[in-house]
GROMACS .gro file of C-alpha atoms in nm:
model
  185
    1UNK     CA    1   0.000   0.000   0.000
    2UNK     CA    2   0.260   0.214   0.054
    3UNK     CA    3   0.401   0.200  -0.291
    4UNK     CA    4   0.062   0.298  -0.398
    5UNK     CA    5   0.042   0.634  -0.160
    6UNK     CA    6   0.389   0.777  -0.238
    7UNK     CA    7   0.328   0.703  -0.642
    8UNK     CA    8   0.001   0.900  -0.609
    9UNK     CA    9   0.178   1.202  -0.392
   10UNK     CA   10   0.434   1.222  -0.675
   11UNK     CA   11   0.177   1.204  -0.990
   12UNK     CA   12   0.013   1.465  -0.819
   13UNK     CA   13   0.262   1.695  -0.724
   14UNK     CA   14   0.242   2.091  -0.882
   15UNK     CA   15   0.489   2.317  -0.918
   16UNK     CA   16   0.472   2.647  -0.743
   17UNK     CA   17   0.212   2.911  -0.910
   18UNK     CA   18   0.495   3.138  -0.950
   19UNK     CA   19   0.789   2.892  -1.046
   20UNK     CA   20   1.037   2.980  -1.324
   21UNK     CA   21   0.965   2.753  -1.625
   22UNK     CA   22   1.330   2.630  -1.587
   23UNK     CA   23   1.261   2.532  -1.257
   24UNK     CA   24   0.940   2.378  -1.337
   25UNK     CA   25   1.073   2.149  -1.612
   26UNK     CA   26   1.369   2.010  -1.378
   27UNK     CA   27   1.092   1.925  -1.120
   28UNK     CA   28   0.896   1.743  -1.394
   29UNK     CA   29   1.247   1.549  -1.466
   30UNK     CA   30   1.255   1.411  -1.110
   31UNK     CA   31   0.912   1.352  -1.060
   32UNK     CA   32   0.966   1.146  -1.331
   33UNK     CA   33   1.269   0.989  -1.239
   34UNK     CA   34   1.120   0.928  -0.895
   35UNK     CA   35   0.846   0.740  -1.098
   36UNK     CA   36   1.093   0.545  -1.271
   37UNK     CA   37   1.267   0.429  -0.982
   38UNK     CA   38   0.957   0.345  -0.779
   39UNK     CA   39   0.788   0.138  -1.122
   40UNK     CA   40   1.139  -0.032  -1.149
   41UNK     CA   41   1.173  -0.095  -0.793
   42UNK     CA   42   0.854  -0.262  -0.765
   43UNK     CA   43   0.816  -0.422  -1.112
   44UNK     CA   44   0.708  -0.789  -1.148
   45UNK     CA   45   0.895  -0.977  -1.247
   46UNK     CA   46   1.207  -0.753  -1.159
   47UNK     CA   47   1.360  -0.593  -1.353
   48UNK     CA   48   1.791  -0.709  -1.447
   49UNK     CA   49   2.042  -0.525  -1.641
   50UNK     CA   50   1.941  -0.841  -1.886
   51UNK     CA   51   1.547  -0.802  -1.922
   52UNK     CA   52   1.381  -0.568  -2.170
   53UNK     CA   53   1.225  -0.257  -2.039
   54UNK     CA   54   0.859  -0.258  -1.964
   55UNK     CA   55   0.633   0.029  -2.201
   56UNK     CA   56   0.562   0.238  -1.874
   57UNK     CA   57   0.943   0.281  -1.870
   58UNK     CA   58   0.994   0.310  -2.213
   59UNK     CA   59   0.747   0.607  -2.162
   60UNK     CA   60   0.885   0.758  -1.939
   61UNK     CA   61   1.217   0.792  -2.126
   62UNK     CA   62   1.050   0.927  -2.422
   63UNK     CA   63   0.926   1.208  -2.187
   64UNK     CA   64   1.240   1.296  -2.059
   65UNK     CA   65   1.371   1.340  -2.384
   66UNK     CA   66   1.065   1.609  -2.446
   67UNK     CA   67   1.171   1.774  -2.088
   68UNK     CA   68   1.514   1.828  -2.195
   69UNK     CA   69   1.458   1.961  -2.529
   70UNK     CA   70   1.257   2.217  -2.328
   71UNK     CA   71   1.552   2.304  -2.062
   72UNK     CA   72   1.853   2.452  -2.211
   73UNK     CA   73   2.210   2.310  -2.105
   74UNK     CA   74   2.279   2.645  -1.942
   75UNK     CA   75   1.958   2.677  -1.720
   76UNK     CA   76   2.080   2.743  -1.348
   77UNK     CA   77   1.825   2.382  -1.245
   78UNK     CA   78   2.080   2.195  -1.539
   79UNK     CA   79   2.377   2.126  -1.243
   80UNK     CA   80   2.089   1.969  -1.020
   81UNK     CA   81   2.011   1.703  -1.288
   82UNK     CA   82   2.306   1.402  -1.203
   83UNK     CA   83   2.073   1.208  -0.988
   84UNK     CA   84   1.780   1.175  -1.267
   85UNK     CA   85   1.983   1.128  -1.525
   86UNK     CA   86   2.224   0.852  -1.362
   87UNK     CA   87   1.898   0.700  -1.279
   88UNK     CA   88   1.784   0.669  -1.638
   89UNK     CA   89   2.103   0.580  -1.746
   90UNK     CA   90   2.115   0.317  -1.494
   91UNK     CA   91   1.841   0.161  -1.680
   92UNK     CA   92   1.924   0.271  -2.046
   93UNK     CA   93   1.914  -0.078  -2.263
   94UNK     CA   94   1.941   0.124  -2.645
   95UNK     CA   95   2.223   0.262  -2.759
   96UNK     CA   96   2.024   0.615  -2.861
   97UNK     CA   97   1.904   0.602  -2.480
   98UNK     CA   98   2.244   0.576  -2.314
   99UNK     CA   99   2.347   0.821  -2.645
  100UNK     CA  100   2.107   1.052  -2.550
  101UNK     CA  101   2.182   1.062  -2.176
  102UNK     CA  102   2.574   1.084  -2.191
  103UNK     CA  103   2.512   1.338  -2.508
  104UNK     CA  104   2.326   1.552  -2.265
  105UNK     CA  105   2.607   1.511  -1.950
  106UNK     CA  106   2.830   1.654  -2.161
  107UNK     CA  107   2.697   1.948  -2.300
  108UNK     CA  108   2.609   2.010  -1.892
  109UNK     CA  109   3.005   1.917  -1.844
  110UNK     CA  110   3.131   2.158  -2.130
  111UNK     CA  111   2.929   2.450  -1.997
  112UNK     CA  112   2.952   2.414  -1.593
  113UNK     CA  113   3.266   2.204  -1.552
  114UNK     CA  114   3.130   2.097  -1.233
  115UNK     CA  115   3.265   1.726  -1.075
  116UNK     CA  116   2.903   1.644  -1.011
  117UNK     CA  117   2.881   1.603  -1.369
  118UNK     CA  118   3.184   1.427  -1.451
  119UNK     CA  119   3.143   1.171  -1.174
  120UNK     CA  120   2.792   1.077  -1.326
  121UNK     CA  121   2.900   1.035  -1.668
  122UNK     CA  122   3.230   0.792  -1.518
  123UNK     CA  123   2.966   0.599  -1.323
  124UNK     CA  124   2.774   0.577  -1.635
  125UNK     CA  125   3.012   0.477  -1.831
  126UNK     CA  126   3.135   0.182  -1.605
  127UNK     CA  127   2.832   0.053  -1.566
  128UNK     CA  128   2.775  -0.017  -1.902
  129UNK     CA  129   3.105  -0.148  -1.955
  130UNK     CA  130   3.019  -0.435  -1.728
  131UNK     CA  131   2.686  -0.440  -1.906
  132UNK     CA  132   2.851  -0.537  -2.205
  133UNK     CA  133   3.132  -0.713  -2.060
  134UNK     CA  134   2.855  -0.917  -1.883
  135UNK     CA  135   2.685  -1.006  -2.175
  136UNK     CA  136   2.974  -1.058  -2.361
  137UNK     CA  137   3.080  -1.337  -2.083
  138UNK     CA  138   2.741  -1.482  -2.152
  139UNK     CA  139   2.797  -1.568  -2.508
  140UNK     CA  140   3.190  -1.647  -2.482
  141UNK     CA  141   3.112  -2.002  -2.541
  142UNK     CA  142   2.927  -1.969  -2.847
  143UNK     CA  143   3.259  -1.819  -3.020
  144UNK     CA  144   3.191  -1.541  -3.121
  145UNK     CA  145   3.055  -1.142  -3.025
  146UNK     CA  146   2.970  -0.900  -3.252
  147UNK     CA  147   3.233  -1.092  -3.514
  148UNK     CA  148   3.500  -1.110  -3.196
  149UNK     CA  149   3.647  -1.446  -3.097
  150UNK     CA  150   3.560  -1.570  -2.785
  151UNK     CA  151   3.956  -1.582  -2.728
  152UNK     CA  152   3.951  -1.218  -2.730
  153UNK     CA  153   3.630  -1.190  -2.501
  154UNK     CA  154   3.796  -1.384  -2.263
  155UNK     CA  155   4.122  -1.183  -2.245
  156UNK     CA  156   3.914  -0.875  -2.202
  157UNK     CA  157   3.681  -0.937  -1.957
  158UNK     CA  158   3.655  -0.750  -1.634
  159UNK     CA  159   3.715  -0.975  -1.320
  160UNK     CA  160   3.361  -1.072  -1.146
  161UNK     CA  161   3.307  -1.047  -0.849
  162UNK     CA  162   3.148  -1.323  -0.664
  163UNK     CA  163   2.862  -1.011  -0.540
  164UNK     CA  164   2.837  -0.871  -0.894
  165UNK     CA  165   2.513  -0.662  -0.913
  166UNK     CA  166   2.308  -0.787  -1.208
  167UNK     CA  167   1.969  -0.517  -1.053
  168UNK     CA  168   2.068  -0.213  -1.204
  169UNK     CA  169   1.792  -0.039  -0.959
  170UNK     CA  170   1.994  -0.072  -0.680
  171UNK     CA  171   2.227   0.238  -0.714
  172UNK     CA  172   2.337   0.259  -0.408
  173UNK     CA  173   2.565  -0.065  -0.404
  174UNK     CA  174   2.685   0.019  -0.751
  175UNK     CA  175   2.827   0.316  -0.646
  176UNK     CA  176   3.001   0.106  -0.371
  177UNK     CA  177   3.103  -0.110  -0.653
  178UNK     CA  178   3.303   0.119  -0.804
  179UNK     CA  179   3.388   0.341  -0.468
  180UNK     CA  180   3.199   0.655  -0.634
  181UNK     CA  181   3.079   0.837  -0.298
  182UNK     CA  182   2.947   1.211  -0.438
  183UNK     CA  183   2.576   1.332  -0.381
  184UNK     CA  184   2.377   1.391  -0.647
  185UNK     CA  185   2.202   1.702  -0.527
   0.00000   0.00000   0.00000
């Protein structure tokens, strides 16, 4: 039930009467982040860095994209933005989502230069290393990936640890897993 009550108090939410626009657009980007991670964390069956996104996901995606084509790079709400987009790209299975995100993180890098920014798009970027690296160990014994020989998979693979995290949800203990400790506010 209580899943139920905090989804409702975030559909609901309003921005301030007299919010900038700016402002308004970053707090529709985290209310829908917030919905993401709620719908993910509570998705049946769960949801793995191996399953296909659910539609209500996939939907939620394509309204980010429409949110940030409304907030320019430079807006002063732009640094506050890590946490929803590290969040989405935590989930990001397409190559134009994860394009999209990191495309956007650095436009925000190139203008602000803040570490915030940088630290997301590293954490990003790791974790879908071992995306790929994990799937790539997954297919090693067919021979091939993507044309490469398993030979070459193997000598390229990331050690795995025995408590490899396959639930990308759980951001928390993958930013253990690679010893990022920053805030995202």
């Amino acid at each position: 039930m209580a899943y139920y009550d905090l989804r409702s108090q975030v559909l609901s939410w309003q921005p301030p009467s007299d919010a900038r626009d700016d402002f308004i657009t970053g707090g529709r980007i985290y209310q829908q982040a917030i919905l993401c991670y709620l719908d993910a964390s509570f998705a049946s069956p769960p949801l793995t860095a191996q399953t296909d996104l659910p539609d209500f996901i996939c939907e939620r995606f394509e309204t980010l994209k429409h949110l940030l084509d409304e907030l320019p790079v430079d807006a002063p709400i732009s640094h506050t933005l890590c946490w929803p987009l590290a969040l989405f790209g935590s989930l990001a299975r397409k190559a134009e989502q994860r394009e999209f995100i990191i495309h956007r993180l650095q436009a925000m890098w190139e203008i602000l230069h803040l570490g915030n920014i940088r630290t997301t798009m590293r954490f990003l970027e790791r974790l879908w290393d071992d995306h790929h690296a994990s799937l790539s160990n997954n297919v090693a014994a067919c021979g091939s990936v993507d044309g490469t020989s398993s030979a070459l998979v193997r000598a390229t693979k990331r050690k795995i640890n025995s408590k490899d995290i396959y639930d990308n949800s759980d951001m928390e203990a993958l930013m253990k897993r690679y010893e990022l400790m920053f805030s995202f506010a």
